Structures are given as C-alpha cells and as structure tokens.
PDB file of C-alpha atoms and ligand atoms in Angstrom:
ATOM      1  CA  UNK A 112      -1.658  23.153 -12.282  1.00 80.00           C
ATOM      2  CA  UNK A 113      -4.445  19.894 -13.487  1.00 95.00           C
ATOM      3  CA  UNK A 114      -5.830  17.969 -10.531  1.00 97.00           C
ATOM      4  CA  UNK A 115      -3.205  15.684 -11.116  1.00 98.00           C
ATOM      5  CA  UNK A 116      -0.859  17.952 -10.229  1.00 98.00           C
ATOM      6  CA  UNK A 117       1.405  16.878  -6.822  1.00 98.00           C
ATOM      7  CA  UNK A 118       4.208  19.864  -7.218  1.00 98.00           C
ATOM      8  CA  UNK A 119       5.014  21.300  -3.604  1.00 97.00           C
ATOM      9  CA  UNK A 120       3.410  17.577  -1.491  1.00 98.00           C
ATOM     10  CA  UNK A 121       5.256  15.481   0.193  1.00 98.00           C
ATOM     11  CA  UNK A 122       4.444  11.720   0.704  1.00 98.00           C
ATOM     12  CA  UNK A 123       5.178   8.797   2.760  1.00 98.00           C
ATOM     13  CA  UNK A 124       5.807   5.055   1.288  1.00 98.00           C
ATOM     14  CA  UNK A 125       5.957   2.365   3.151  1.00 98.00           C
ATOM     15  CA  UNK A 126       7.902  -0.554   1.154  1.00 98.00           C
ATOM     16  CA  UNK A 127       9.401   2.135  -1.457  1.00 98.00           C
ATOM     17  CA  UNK A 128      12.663  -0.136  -2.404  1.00 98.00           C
ATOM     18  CA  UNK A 129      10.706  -2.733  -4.515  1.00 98.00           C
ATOM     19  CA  UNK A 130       7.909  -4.081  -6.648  1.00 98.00           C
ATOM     20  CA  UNK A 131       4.358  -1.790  -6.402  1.00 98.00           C
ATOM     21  CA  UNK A 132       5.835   0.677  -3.498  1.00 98.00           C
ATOM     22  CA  UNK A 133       9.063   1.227  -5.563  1.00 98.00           C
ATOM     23  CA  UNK A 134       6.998   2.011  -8.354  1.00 98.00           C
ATOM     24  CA  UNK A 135       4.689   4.392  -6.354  1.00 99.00           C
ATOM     25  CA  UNK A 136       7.235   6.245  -4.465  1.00 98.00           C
ATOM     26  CA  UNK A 137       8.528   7.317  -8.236  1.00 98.00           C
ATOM     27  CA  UNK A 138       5.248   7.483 -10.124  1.00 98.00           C
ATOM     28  CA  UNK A 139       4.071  10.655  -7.201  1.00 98.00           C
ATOM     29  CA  UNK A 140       8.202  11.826  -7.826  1.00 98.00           C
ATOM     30  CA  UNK A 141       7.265  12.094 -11.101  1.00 98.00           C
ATOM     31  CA  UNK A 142       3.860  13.956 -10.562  1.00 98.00           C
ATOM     32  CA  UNK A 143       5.837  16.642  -8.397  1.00 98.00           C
ATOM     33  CA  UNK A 144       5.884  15.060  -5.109  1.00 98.00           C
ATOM     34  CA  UNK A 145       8.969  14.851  -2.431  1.00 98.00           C
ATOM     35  CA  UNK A 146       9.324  11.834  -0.999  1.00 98.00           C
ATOM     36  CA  UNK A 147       9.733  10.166   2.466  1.00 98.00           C
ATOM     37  CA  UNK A 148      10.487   6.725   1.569  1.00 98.00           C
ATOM     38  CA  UNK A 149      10.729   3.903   4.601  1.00 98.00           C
ATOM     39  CA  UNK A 150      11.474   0.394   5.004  1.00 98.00           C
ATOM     40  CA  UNK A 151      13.786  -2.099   6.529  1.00 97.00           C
ATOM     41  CA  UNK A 152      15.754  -2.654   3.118  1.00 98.00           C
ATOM     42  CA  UNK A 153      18.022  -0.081   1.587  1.00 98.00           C
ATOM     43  CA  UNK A 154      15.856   2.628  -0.031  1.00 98.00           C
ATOM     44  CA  UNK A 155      19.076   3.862  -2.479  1.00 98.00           C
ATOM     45  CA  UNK A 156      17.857   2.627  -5.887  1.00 98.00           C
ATOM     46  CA  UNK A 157      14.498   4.496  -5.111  1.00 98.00           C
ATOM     47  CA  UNK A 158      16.077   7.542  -3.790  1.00 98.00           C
ATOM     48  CA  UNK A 159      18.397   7.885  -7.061  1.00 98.00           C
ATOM     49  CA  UNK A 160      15.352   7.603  -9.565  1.00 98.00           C
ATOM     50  CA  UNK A 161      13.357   9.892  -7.542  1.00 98.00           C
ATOM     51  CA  UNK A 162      16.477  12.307  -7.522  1.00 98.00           C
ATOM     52  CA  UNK A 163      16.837  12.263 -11.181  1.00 98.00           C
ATOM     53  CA  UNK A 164      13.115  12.861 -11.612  1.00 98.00           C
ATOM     54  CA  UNK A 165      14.203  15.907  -9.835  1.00 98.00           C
ATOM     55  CA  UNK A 166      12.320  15.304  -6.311  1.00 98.00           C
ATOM     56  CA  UNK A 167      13.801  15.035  -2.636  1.00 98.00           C
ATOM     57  CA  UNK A 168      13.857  11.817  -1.365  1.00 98.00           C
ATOM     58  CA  UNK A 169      14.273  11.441   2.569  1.00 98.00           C
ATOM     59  CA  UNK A 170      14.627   7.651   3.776  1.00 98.00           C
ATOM     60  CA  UNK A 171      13.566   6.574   7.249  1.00 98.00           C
ATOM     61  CA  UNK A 172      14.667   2.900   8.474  1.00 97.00           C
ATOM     62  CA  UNK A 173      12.055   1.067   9.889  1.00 98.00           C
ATOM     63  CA  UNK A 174      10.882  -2.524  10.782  1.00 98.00           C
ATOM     64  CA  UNK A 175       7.067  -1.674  10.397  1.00 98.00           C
ATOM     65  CA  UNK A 176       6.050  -5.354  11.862  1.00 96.00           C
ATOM     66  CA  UNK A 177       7.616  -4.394  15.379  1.00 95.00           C
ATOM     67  CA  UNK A 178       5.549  -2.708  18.440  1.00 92.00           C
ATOM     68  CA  UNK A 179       5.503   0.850  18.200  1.00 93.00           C
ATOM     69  CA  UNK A 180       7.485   1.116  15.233  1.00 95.00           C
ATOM     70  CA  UNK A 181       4.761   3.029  13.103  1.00 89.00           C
ATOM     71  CA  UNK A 182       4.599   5.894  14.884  1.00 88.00           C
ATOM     72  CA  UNK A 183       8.341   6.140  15.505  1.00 95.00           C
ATOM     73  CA  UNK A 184       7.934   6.350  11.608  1.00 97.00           C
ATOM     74  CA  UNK A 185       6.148   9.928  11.730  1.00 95.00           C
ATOM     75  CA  UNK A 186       8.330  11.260  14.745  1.00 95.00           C
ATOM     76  CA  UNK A 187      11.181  10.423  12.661  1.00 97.00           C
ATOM     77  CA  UNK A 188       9.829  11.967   9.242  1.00 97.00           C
ATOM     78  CA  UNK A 189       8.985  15.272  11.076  1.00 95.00           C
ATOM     79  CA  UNK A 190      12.120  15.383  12.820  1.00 95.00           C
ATOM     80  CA  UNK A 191      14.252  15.205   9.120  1.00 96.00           C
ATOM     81  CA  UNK A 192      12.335  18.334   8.191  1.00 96.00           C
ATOM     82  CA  UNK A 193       9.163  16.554   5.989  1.00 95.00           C
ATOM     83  CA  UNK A 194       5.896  17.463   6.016  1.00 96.00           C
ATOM     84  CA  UNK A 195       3.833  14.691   4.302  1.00 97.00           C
ATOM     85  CA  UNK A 196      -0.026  15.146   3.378  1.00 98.00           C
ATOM     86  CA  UNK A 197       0.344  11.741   1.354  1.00 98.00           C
ATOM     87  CA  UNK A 198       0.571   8.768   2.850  1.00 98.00           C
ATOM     88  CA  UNK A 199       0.688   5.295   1.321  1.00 98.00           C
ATOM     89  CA  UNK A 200       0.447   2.134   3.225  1.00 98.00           C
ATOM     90  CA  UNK A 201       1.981  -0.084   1.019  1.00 98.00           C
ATOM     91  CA  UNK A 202       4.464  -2.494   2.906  1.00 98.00           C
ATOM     92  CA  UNK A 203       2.810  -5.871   3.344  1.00 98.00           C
ATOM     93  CA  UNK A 204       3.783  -9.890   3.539  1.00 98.00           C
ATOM     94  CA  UNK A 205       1.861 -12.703   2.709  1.00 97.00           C
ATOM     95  CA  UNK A 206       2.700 -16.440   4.235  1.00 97.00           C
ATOM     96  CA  UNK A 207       1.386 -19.468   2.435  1.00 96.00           C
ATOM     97  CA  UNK A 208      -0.192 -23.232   3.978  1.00 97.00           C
ATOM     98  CA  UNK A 209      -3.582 -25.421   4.023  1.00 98.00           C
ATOM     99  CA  UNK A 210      -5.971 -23.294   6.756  1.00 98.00           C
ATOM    100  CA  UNK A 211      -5.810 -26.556   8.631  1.00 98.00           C
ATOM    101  CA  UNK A 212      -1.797 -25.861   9.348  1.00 98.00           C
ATOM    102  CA  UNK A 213      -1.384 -22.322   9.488  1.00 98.00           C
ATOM    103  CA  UNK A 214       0.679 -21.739  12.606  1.00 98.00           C
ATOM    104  CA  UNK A 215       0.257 -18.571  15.236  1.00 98.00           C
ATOM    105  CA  UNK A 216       3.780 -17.450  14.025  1.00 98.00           C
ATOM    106  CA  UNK A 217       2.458 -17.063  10.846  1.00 98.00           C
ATOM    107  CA  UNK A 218      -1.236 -14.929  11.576  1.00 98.00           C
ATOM    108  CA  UNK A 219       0.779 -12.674  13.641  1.00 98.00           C
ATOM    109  CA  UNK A 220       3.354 -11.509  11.391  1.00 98.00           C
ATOM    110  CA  UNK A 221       1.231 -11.051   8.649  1.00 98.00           C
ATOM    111  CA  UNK A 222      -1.196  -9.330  11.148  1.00 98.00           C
ATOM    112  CA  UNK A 223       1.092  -7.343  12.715  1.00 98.00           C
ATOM    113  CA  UNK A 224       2.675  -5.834   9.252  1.00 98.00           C
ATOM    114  CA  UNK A 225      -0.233  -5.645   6.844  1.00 98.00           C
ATOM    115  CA  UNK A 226      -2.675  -4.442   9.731  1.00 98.00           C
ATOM    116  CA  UNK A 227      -1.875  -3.557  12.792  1.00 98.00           C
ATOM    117  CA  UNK A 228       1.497  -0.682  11.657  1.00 97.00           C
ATOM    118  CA  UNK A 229      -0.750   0.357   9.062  1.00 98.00           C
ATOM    119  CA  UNK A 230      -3.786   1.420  11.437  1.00 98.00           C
ATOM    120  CA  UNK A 231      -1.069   3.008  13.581  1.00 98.00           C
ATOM    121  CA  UNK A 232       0.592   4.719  11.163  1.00 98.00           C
ATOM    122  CA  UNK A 233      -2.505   6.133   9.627  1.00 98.00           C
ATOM    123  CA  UNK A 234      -3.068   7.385  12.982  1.00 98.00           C
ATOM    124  CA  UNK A 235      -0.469   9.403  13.706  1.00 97.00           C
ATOM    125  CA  UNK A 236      -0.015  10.789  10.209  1.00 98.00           C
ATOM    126  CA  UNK A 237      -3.995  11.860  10.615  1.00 98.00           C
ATOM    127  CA  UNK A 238      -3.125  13.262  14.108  1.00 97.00           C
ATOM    128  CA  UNK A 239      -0.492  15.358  12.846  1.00 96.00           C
ATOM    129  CA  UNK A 240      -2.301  17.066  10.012  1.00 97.00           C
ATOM    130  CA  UNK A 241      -5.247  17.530  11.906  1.00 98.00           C
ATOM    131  CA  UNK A 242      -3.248  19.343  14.420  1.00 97.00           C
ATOM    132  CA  UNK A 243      -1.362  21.666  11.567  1.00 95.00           C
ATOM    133  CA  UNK A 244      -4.525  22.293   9.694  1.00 96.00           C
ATOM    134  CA  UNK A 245      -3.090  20.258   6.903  1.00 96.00           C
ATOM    135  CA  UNK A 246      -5.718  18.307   4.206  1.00 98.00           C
ATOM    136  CA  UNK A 247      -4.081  14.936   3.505  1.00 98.00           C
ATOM    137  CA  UNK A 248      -4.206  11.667   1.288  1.00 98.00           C
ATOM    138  CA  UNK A 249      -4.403   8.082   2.745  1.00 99.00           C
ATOM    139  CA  UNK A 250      -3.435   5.201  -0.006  1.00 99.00           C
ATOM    140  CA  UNK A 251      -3.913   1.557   1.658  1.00 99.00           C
ATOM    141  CA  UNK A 252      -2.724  -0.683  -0.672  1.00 98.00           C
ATOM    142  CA  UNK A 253      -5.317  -3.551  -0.181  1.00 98.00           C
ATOM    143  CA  UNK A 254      -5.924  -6.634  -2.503  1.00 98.00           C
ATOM    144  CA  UNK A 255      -8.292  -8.785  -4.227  1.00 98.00           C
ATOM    145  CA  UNK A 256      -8.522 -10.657  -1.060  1.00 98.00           C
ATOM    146  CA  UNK A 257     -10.454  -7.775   0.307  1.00 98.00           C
ATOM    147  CA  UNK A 258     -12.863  -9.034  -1.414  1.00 98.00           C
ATOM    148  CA  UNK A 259     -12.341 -12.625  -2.050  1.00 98.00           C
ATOM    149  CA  UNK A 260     -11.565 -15.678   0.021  1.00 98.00           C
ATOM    150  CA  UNK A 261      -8.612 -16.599  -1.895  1.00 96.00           C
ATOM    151  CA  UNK A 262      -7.144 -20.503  -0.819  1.00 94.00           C
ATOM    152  CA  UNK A 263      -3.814 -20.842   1.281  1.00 96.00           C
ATOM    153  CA  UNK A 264      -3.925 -17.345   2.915  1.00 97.00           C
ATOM    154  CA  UNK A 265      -5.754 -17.183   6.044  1.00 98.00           C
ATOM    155  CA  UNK A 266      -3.500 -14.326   7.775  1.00 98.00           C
ATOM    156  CA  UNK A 267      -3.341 -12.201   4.824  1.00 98.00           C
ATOM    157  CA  UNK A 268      -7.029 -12.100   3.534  1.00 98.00           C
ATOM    158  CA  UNK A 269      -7.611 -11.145   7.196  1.00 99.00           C
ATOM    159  CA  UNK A 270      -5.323  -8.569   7.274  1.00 99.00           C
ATOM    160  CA  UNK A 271      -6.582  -7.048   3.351  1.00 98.00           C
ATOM    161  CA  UNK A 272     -10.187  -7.780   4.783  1.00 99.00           C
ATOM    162  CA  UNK A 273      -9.746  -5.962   8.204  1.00 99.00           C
ATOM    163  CA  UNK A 274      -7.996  -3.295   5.789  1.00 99.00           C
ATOM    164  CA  UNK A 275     -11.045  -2.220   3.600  1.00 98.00           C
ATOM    165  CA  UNK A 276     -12.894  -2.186   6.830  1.00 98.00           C
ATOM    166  CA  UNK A 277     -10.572   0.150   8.420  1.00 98.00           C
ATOM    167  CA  UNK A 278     -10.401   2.380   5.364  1.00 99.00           C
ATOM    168  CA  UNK A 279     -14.154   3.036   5.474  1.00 98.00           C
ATOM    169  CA  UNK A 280     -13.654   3.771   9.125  1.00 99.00           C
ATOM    170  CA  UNK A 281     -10.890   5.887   9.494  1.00 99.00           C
ATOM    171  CA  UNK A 282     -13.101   7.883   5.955  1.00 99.00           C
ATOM    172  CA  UNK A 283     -16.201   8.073   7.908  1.00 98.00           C
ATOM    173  CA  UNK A 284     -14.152   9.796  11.357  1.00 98.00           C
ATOM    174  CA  UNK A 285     -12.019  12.082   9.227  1.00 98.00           C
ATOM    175  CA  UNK A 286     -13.384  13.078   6.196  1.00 98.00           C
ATOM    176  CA  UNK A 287     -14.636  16.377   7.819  1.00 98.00           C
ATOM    177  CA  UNK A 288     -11.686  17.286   9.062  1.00 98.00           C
ATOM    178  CA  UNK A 289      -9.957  17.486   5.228  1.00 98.00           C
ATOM    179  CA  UNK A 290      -8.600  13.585   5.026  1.00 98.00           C
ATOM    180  CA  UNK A 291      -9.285  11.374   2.403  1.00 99.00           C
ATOM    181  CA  UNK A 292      -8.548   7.558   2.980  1.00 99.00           C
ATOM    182  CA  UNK A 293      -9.286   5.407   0.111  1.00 99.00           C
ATOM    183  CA  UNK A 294      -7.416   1.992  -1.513  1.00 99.00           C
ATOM    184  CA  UNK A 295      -6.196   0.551  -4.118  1.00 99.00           C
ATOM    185  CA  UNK A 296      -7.037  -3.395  -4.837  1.00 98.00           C
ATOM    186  CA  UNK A 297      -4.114  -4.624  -6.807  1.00 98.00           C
ATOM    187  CA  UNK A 298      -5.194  -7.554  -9.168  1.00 98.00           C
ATOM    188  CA  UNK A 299      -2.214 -10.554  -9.493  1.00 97.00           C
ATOM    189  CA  UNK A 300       1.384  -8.224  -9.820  1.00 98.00           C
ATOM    190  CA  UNK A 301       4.582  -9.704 -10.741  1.00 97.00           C
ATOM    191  CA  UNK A 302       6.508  -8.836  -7.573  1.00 95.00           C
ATOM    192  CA  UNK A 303       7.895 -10.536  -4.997  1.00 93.00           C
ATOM    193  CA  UNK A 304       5.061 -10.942  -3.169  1.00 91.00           C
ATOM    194  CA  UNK A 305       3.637 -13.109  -6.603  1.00 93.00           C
ATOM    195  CA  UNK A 306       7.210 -15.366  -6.569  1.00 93.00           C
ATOM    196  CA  UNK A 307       5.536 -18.589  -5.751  1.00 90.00           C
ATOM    197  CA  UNK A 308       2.435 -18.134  -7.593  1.00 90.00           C
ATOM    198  CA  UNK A 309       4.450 -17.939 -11.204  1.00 93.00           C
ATOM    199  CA  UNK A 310       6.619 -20.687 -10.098  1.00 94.00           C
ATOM    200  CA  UNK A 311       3.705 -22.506  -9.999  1.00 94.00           C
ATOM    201  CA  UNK A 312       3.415 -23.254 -13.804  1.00 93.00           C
ATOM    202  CA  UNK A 313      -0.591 -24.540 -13.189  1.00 94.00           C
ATOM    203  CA  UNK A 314      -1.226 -22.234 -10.906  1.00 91.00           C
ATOM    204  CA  UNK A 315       0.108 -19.060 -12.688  1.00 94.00           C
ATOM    205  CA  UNK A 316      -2.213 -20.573 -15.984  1.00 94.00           C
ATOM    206  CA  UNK A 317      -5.250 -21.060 -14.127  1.00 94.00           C
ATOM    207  CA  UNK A 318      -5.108 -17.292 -12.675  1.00 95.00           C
ATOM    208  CA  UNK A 319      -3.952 -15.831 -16.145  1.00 96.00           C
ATOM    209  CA  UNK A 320      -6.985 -17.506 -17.796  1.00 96.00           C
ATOM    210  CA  UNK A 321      -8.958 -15.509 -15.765  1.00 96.00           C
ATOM    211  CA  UNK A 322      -7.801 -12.092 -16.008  1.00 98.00           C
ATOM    212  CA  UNK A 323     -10.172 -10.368 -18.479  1.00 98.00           C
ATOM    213  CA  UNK A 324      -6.911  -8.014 -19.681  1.00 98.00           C
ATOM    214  CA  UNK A 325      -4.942 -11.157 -20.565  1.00 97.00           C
ATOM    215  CA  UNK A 326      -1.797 -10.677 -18.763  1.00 97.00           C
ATOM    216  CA  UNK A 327      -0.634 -10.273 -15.345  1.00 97.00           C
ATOM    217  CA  UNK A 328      -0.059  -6.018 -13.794  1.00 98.00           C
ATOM    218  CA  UNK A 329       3.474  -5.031 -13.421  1.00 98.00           C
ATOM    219  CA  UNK A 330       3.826  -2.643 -10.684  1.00 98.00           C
ATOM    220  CA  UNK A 331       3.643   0.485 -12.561  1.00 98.00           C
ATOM    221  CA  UNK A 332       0.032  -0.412 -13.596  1.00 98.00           C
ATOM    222  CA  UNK A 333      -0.761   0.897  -9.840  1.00 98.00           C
ATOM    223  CA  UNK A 334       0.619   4.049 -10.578  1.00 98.00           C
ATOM    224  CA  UNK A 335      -2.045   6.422 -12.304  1.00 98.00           C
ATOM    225  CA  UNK A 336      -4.543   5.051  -9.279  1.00 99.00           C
ATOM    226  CA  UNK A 337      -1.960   6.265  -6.435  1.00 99.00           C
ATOM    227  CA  UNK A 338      -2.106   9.346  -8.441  1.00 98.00           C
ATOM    228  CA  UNK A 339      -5.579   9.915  -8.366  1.00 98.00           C
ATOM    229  CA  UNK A 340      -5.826   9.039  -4.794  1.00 99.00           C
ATOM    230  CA  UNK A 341      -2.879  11.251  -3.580  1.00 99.00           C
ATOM    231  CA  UNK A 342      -4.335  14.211  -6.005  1.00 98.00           C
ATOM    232  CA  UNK A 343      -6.537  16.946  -5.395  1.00 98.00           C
ATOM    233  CA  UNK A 344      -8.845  15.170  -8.462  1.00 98.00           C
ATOM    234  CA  UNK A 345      -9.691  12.877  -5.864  1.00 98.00           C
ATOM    235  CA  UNK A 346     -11.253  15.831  -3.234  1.00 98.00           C
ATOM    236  CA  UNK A 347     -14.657  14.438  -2.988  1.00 98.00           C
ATOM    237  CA  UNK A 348     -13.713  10.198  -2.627  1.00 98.00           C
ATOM    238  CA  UNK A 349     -13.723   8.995   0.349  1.00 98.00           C
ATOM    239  CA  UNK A 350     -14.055   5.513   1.728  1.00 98.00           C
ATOM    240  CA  UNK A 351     -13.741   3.511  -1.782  1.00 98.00           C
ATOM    241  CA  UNK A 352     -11.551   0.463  -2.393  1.00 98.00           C
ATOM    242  CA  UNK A 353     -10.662   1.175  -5.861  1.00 98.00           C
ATOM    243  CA  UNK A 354      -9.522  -2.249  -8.079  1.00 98.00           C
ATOM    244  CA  UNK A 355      -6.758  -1.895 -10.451  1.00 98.00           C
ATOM    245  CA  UNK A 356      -7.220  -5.839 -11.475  1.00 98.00           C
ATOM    246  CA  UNK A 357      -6.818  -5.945 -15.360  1.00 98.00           C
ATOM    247  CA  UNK A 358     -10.750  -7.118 -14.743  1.00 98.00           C
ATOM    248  CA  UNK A 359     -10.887  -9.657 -12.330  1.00 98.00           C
ATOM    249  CA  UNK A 360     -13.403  -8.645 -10.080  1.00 98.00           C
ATOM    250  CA  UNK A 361     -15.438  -8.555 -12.859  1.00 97.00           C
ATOM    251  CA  UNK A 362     -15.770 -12.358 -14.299  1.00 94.00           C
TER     252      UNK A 362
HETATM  253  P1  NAP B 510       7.016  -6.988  -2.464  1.00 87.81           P
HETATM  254  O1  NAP B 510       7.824  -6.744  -3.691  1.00 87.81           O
HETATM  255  O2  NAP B 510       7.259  -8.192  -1.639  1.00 87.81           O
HETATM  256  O3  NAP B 510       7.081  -5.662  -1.582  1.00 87.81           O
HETATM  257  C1  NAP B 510       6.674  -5.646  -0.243  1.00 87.81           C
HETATM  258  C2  NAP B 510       7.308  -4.440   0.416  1.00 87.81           C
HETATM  259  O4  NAP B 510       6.935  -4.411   1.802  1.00 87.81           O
HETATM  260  C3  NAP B 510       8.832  -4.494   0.376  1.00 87.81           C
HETATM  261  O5  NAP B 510       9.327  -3.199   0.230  1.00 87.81           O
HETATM  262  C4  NAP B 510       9.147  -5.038   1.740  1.00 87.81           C
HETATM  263  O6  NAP B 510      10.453  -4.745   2.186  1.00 87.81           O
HETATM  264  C5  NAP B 510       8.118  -4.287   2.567  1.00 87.81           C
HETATM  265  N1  NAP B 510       7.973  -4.870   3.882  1.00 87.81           N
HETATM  266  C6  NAP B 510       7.542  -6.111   4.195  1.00 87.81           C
HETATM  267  N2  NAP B 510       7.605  -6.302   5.523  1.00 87.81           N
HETATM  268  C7  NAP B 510       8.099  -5.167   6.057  1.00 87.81           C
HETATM  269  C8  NAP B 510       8.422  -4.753   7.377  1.00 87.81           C
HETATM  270  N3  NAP B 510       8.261  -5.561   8.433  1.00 87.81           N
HETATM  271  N4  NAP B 510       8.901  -3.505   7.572  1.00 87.81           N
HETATM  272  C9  NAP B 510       9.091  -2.679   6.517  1.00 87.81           C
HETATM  273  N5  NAP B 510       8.818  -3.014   5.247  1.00 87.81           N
HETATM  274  C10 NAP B 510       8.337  -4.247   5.025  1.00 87.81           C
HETATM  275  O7  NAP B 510       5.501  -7.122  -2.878  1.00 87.81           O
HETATM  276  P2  NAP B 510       4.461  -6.133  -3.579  1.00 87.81           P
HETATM  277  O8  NAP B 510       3.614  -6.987  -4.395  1.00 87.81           O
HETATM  278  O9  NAP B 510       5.120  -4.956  -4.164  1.00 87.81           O
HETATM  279  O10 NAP B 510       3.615  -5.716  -2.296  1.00 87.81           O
HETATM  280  C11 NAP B 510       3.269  -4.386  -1.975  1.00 87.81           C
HETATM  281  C12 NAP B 510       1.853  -4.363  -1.398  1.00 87.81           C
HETATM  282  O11 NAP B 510       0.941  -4.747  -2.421  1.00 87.81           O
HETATM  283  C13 NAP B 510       1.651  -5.337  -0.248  1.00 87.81           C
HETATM  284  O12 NAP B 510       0.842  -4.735   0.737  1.00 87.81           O
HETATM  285  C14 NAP B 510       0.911  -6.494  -0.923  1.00 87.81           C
HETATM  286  O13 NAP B 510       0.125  -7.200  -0.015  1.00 87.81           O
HETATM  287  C15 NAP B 510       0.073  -5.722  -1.903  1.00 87.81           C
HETATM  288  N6  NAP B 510      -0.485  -6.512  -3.001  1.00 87.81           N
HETATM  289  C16 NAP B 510       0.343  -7.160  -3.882  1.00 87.81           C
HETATM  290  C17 NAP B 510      -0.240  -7.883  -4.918  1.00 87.81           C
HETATM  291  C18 NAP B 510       0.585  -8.619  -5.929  1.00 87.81           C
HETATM  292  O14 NAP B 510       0.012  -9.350  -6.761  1.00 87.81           O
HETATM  293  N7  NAP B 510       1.886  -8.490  -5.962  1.00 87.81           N
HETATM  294  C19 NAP B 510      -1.620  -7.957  -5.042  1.00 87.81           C
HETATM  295  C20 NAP B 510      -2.417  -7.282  -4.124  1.00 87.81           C
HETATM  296  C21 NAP B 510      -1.835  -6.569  -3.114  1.00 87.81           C
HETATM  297  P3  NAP B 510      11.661  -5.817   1.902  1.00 87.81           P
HETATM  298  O15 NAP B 510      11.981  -5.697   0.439  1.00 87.81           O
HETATM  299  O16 NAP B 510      12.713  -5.331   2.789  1.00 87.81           O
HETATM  300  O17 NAP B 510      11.136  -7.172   2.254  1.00 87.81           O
END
C-alpha cells in the first residue's frame, strides 16, 4: 500500500455529476476509494464510471444552497450504510455583473452555496469522525480568487476568500484531533463554471496569455492534488491552499 493508496476509504463529493467534481469523485474511485456522490443533478454517469473502476458509488440528492440541507447530507450518507473519512467540498456557482449592479439575489446564492453549506457540511462530517475516533480528509475546492480580486465577481471571491479563511480555521481547531483540512486553488478550468469566459473570444485570449503552462486545466488536472489531499501522504499538511493553476499565481 504507497501513501497514495485510498483502498478501503470512503469519500464524499459534493457536485460529482460534472466538470472538476465529476472528475474527482472518479480520480479517488480510481485510487481505491468508495464513493458517496451528492448533488441536485442526476449522479448516474458518475456512478457508472466509478462502478466500472470497480468502486461503490452511493448517491445522495441534495440542494446544498438551501437551509439545513448540508447536514441532512451526512444524516443521509450514514443512514445508506457509508462511512466517509474524505470529504470534498466541491459544489460551487459563480454569478457575473459590474460591482456597482450586483443585486442581493445574487451575493446570497453564491454565499449560501460556495460558503455557508460548505462550513456546515464540514461540520458535521468533522463531528462525526471525531465522535467514531475516525482520522479524516477535508478537500475545499477554492480558487484563484482566494487570492486575487478578480473583476465582475463580488459574491464569489467572497465566498473563495471567506473559504481559505475557514480552511485555516477549521485546520487550526481540528488538526489534533486526526483531521486534515486543506484546498485546492483551481487555475482557469474548462467547465461549466468557465462557459462565459471562453465565449468571450478577448477575454479567453487575454487569460490564456497569461497562464505560464500555455493552455487552460481540464478537470482531471485537479485530480493527482485531491489525491494527495485525501491520502495518507498528506498526514502532516494542514491548513494550506494548494494551487493547481498551470502557473498563474506565479507571473
Ligand atoms: P461546474 O461544472 O459548474 O460544476 C459545479 C458543480 O456544483 C455541479 O455539479 C453543480 O451541479 C454543483 N452545484 C452547484 N450548485 C449546487 C447546489 N445548490 N446544490 C448541489 N450542487 C450544486 O463547475 P466546476 O468548474 O466543475 O466547479 C467546481 C468547483 O470548482 C466550484 O466550487 C468552482 O467554484 C470551483 N472552481 C472552478 C474553476 C474553473 O475554472 N472552472 C476555477 C476555480 C474554482 P449542477 O450540475 O446540478 O448545476
């Protein structure tokens, strides 16, 4: 068994039907992990590669931007038989306008999805493998805008702001009791989430030009990070916001 090993874990995804999640929720499959794999959309074209890589996949149906819906997400996992010691917040939105029109509507969606479920969800997934004794793996999928300003985005560089904070925080209270909560800092993906960027023909040139790797990620680029993060190679790292940006950070 290498450090990189995952055979006989079980982890949670949020977002697993598409773009980085999909390709998370099957990169940890692949590594040996069972998987609990939630969302609002249908999870079946996840569940069948997972399947074939010869892991379980469980699905659990949730709408992760409604009150209380985070922690149903646990009670619900347990309650289908898993017990997951990885958990990766990776489920997020983004909304688009000038600072000067960004409506209320708009903060608190993204707020409610990218931050809010994902603090929740953290804690009851922490609560419950404190209580069984259990060492576990937080993965917050955070962003470039953790670190950056970015332009058109006020809700969501909040939210992937307030996220590296609350990474650090939730490492500092429970890395003594046998958690390690970490991130990943995707650089520009071609997912969904990216759509309107690469329609944008001088947009999408202006952010290639400055990608030191010379081409956008596609989602499985995240994958060997989540690995590392989920794995026991990753025992001793705690806190870190870890960029998988072809470079960008860099420049
Ligand atoms: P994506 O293809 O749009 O995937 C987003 C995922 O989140 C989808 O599975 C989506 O489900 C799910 N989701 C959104 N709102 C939800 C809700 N209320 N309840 C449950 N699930 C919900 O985009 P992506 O790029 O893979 O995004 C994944 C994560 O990476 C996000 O946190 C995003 O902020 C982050 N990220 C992306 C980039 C990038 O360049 N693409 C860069 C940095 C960070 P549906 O399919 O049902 O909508």
């Amino acid at each position: 068994m290498t450090a990189f090993d995952l055979s006989g874990r079980c982890a949670i995804i949020t977002g697993a039907n598409t773009g980085i999640g999909q390709a998370i929720a099957v990169g940890l499959a692949r590594a040996g992990a069972d998987i609990v794999a939630v969302g609002r959309s249908s999870m079946a074209e996840t569940e069948g590669v997972v399947r074939s890589a010869g892991r379980d996949c469980l699905t659990v149906h949730a709408d992760l931007s409604a009150g209380g819906a985070a922690a149903e997400v646990m009670e619900k996992s347990v309650a289908l038989g898993a017990r997951p010691d990885i958990l990766v917040n990776n489920a997020g939105i983004i909304r688009r306008a000038d600072a000067l029109d960004f409506t209320e509507a708009d903060w608190d969606d993204v707020l409610d999805t990218n931050l809010k479920s994902v603090f929740f969800l953290c804690q009851s997934f922490a609560r419950s493998a404190i209580a069984e004794g259990r060492k576990a793996k937080i993965v917050n999928i955070a962003s470039l805008l953790s670190f950056q300003g970015g332009i058109r985005v006020s809700s969501y560089t909040a939210a992937k702001s307030g996220l590296a904070g609350l990474t650090r925080l939730m490492a500092n209270e429970w890395a003594a009791k046998g958690i390690n909560v970490n991130a990943i800092a995707p650089g520009y993906v071609e997912t969904n989430n990216t759509e309107a960027l690469r329609a944008d023909p001088e947009r999408s040139a202006e952010l290639l030009k400055r990608i030191p790797a010379g081409r956008w990620a596609k989602p499985d680029d995240m994958v060997g990070a989540a690995i590392f993060l989920a794995a026991s190679a990753s025992d001793y790292v705690h806190g870190t916001i870890l960029p998988v940006d072809g470079g960008w950070l860099a420049r």
